mmCIF file of C-alpha atoms in Angstrom:
data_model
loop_
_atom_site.group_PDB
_atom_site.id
_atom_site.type_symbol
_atom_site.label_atom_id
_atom_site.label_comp_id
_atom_site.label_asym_id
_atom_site.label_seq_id
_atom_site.Cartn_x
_atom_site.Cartn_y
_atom_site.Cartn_z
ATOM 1 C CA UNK Q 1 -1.018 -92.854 -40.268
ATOM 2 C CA UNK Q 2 -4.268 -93.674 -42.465
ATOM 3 C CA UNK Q 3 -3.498 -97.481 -44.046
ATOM 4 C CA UNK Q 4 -4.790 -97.473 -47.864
ATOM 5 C CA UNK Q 5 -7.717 -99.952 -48.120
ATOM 6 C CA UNK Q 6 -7.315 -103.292 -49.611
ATOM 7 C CA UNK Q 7 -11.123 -103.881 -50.349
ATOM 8 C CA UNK Q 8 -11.830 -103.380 -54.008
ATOM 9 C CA UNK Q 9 -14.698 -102.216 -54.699
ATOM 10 C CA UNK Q 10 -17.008 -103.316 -57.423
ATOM 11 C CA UNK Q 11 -17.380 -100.861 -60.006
ATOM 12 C CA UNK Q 12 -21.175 -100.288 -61.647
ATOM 13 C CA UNK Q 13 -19.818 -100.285 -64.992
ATOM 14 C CA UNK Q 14 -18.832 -104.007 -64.884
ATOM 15 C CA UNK Q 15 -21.769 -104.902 -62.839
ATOM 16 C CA UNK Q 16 -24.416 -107.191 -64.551
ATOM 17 C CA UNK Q 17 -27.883 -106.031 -63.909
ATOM 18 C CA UNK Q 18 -30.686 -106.966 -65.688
ATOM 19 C CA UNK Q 19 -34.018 -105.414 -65.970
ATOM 20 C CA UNK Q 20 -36.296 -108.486 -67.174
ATOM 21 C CA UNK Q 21 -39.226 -107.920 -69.802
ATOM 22 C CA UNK Q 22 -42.318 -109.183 -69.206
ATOM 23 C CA UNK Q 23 -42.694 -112.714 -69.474
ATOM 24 C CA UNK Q 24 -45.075 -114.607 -72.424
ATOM 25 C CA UNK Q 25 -47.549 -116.741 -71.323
ATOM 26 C CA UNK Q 26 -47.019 -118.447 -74.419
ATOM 27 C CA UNK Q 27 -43.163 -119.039 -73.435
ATOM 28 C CA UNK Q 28 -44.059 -120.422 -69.896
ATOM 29 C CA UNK Q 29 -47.151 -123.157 -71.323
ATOM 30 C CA UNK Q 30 -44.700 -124.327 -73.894
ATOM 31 C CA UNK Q 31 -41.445 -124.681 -71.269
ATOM 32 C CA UNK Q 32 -43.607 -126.629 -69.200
ATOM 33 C CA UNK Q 33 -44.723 -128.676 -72.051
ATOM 34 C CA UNK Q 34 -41.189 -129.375 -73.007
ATOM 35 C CA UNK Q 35 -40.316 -130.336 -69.097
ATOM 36 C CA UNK Q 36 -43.522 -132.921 -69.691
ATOM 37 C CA UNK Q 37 -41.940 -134.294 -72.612
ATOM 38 C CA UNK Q 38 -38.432 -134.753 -70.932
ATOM 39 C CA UNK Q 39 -40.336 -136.553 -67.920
ATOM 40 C CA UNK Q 40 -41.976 -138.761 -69.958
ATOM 41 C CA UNK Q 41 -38.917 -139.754 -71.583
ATOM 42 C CA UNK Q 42 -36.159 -141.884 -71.724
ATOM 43 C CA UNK Q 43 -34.294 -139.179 -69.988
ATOM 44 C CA UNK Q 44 -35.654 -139.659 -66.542
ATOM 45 C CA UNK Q 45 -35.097 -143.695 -66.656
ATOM 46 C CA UNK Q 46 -32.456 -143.549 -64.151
ATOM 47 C CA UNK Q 47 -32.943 -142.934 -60.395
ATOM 48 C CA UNK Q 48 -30.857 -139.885 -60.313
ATOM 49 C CA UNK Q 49 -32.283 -138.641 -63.177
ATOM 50 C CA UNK Q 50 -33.945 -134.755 -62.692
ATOM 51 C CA UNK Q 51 -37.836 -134.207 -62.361
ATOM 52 C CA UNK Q 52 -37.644 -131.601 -64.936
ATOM 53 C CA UNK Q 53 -41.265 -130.589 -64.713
ATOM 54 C CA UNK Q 54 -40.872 -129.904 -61.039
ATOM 55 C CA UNK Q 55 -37.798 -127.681 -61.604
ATOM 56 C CA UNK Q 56 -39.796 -125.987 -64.162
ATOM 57 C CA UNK Q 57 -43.014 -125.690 -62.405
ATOM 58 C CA UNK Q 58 -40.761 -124.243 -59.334
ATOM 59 C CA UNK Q 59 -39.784 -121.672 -61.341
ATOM 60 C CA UNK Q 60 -42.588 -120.453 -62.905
ATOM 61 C CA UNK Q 61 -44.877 -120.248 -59.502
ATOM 62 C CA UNK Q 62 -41.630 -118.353 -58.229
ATOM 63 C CA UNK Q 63 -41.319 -115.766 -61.200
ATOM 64 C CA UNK Q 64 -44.904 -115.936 -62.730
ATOM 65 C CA UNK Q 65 -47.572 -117.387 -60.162
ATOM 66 C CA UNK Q 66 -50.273 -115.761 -61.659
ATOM 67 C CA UNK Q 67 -49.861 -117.881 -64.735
ATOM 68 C CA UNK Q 68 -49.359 -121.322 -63.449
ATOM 69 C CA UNK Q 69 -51.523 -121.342 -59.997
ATOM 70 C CA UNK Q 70 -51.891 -124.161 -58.374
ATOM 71 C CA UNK Q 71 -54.293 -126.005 -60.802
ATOM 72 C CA UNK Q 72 -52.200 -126.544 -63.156
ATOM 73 C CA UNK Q 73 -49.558 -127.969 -61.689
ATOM 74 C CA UNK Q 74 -52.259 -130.530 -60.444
ATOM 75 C CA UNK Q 75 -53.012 -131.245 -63.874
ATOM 76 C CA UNK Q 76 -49.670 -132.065 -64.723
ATOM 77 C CA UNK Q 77 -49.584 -134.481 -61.665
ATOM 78 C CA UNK Q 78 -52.327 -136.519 -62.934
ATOM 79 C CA UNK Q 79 -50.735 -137.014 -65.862
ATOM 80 C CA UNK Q 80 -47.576 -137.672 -64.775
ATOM 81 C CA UNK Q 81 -49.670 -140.582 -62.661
ATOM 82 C CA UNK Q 82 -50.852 -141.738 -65.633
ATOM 83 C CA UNK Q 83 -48.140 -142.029 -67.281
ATOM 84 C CA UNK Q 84 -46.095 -143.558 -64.663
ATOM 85 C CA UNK Q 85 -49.099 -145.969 -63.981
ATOM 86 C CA UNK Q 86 -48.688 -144.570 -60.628
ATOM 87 C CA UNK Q 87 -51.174 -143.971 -57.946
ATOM 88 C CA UNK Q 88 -53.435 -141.376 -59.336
ATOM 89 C CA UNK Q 89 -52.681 -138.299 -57.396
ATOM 90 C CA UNK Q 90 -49.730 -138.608 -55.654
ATOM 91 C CA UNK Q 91 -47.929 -136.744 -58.691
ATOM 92 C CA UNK Q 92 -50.583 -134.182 -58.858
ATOM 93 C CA UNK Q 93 -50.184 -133.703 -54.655
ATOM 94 C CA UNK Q 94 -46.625 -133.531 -54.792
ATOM 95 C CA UNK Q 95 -46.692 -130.873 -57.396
ATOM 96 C CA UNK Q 96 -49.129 -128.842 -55.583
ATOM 97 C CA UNK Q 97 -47.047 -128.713 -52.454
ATOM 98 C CA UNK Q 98 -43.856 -127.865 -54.649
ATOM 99 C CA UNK Q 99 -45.447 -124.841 -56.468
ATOM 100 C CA UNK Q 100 -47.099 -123.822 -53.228
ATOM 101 C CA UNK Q 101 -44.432 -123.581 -50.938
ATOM 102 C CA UNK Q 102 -42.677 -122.082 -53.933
ATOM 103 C CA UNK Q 103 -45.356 -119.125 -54.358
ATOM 104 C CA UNK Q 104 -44.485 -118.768 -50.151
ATOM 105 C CA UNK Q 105 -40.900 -117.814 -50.813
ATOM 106 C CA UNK Q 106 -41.182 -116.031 -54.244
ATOM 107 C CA UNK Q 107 -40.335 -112.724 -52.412
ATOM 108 C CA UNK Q 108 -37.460 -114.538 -50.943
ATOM 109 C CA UNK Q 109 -35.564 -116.739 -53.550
ATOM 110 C CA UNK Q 110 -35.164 -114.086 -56.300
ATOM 111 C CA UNK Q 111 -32.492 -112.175 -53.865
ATOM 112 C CA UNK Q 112 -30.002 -114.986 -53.796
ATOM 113 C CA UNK Q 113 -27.488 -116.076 -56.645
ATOM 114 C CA UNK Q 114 -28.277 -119.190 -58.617
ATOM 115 C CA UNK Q 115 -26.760 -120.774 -56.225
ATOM 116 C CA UNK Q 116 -28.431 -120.099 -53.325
ATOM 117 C CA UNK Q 117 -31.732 -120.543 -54.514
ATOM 118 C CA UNK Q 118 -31.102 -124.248 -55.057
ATOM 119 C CA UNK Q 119 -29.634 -124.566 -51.616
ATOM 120 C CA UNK Q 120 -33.438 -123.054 -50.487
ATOM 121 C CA UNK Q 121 -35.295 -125.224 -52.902
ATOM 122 C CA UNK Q 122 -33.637 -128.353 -51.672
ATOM 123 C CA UNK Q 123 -35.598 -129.030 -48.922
ATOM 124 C CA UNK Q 124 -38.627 -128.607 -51.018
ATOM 125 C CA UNK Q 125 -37.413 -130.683 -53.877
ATOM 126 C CA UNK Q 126 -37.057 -133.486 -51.037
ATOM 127 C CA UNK Q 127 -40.401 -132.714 -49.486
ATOM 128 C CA UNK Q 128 -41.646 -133.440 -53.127
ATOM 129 C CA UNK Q 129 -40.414 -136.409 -53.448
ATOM 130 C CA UNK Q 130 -41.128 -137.892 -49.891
ATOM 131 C CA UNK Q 131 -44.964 -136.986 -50.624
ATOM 132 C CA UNK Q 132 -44.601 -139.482 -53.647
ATOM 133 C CA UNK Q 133 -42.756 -141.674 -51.636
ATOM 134 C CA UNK Q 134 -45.165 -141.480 -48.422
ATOM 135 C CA UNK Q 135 -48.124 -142.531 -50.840
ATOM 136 C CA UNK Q 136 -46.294 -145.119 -52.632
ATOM 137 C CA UNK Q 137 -45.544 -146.818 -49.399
ATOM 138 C CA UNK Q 138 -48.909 -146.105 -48.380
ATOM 139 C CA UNK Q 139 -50.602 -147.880 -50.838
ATOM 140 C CA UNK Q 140 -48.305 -151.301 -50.665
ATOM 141 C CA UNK Q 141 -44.941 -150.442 -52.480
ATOM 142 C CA UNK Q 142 -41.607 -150.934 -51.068
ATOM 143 C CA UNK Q 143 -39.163 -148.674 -49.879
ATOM 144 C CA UNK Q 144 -36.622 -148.324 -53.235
ATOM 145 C CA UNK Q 145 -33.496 -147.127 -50.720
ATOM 146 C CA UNK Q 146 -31.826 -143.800 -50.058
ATOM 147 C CA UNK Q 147 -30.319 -143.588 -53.423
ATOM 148 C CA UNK Q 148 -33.842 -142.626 -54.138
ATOM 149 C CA UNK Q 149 -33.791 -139.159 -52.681
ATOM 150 C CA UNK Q 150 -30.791 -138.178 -55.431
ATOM 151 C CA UNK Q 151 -33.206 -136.708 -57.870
ATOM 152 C CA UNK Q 152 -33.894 -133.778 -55.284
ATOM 153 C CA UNK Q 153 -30.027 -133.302 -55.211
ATOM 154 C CA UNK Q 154 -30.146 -133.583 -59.259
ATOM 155 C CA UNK Q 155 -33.126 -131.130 -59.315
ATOM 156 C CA UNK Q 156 -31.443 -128.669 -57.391
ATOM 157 C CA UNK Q 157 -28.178 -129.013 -59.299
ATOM 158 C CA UNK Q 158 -29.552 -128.430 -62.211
ATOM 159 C CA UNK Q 159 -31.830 -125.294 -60.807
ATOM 160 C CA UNK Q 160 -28.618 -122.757 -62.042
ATOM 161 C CA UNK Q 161 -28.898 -123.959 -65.924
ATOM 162 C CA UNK Q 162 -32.696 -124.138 -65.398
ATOM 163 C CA UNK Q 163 -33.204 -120.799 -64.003
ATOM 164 C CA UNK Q 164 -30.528 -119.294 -66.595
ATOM 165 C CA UNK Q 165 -31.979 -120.988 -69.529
ATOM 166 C CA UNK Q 166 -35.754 -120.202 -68.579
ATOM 167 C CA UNK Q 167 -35.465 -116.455 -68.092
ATOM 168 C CA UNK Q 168 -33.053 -116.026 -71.673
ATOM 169 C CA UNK Q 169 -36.302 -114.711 -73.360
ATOM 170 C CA UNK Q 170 -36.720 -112.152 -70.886
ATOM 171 C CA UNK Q 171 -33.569 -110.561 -70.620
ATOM 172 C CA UNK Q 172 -32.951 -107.276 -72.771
ATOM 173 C CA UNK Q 173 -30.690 -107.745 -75.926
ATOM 174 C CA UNK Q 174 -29.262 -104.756 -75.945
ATOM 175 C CA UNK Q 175 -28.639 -101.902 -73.549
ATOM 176 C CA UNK Q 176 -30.064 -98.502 -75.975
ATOM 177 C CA UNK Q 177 -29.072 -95.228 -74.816
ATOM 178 C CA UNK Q 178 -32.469 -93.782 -75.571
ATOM 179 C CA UNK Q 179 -34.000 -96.014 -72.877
ATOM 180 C CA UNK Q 180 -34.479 -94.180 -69.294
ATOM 181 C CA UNK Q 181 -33.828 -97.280 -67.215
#
């Protein structure tokens, strides 16, 4: 006697697919601008606070490589040394590493939820931030503690809103009938 199965099965007409336009350059320079700005304010006082240029940057060498490269987020770096009267470079290193071993798994990431893309970016959020740390200690500074390495946690917490809010622009409005796909 044949059981009836208990596994529902998703139906395609609730399924959420989207077929993503082509990204502006003009929307990815001024995201990353706005991440800059965030960084360089008030915002990322605290410890815990997010790096929100390196979720950004992240992103875009994920989605769009051949837009951001690796020069520019070694651009950014300096600045961010600059700004954080830091030693010059070890911003600019860190970032290069992060968008680099981001371009590595860009074939990989975009097949996981939100979710589990942060769980893979982890380990390169705290890579990240142990390069800054490595050079800080390198040059004379003191070790600030373990509570230290919470920004990679708060980076990749915050990768599900980042990743949602960052690709809004790119996502279809409408679904037209006259469209083939």
């Amino acid at each position: 006697m044949n059981k009836p199965s208990i596994v529902r099965r998703h139906s395609e007409a609730t399924a959420r697919t989207y077929i993503l336009l082509p990204v502006s350059p003009l929307w990815v320079y001024s995201t990353i601008a706005v991440a800059y700005v965030l960084n360089i304010s008030r915002l990322s006082a605290p410890v815990w606070a997010p790096d929100f240029l390196a979720v950004t940057l992240a992103f875009w060498s994920i989605r769009e490589k051949r837009i951001t490269g690796l020069l520019l987020p070694f651009l950014l770096g300096l600045l961010m040394d600059v700004f954080d009267s830091a030693v010059l470079g070890q911003h600019a290193l860190s970032y290069t590493f992060l968008c680099y071993f981001a371009n590595l798994l860009e074939r990989r990431i975009p097949w996981f939820s939100s979710p589990g893309q942060a769980l893979h970016l982890l380990p390169i959020f705290l890579l990240t931030q142990g390069i800054v740390l490595f050079v800080s200690i390198w040059m004379g500074g003191e070790f600030p503690g373990w509570l230290w390495f919470t920004q990679s946690l708060t980076n990749a917490l915050l990768w599900p809103i980042a990743s949602y809010l960052l690709l809004i622009p790119q996502r279809r409005t409408q679904n037209r009938a006259d469209t083939p796909i």
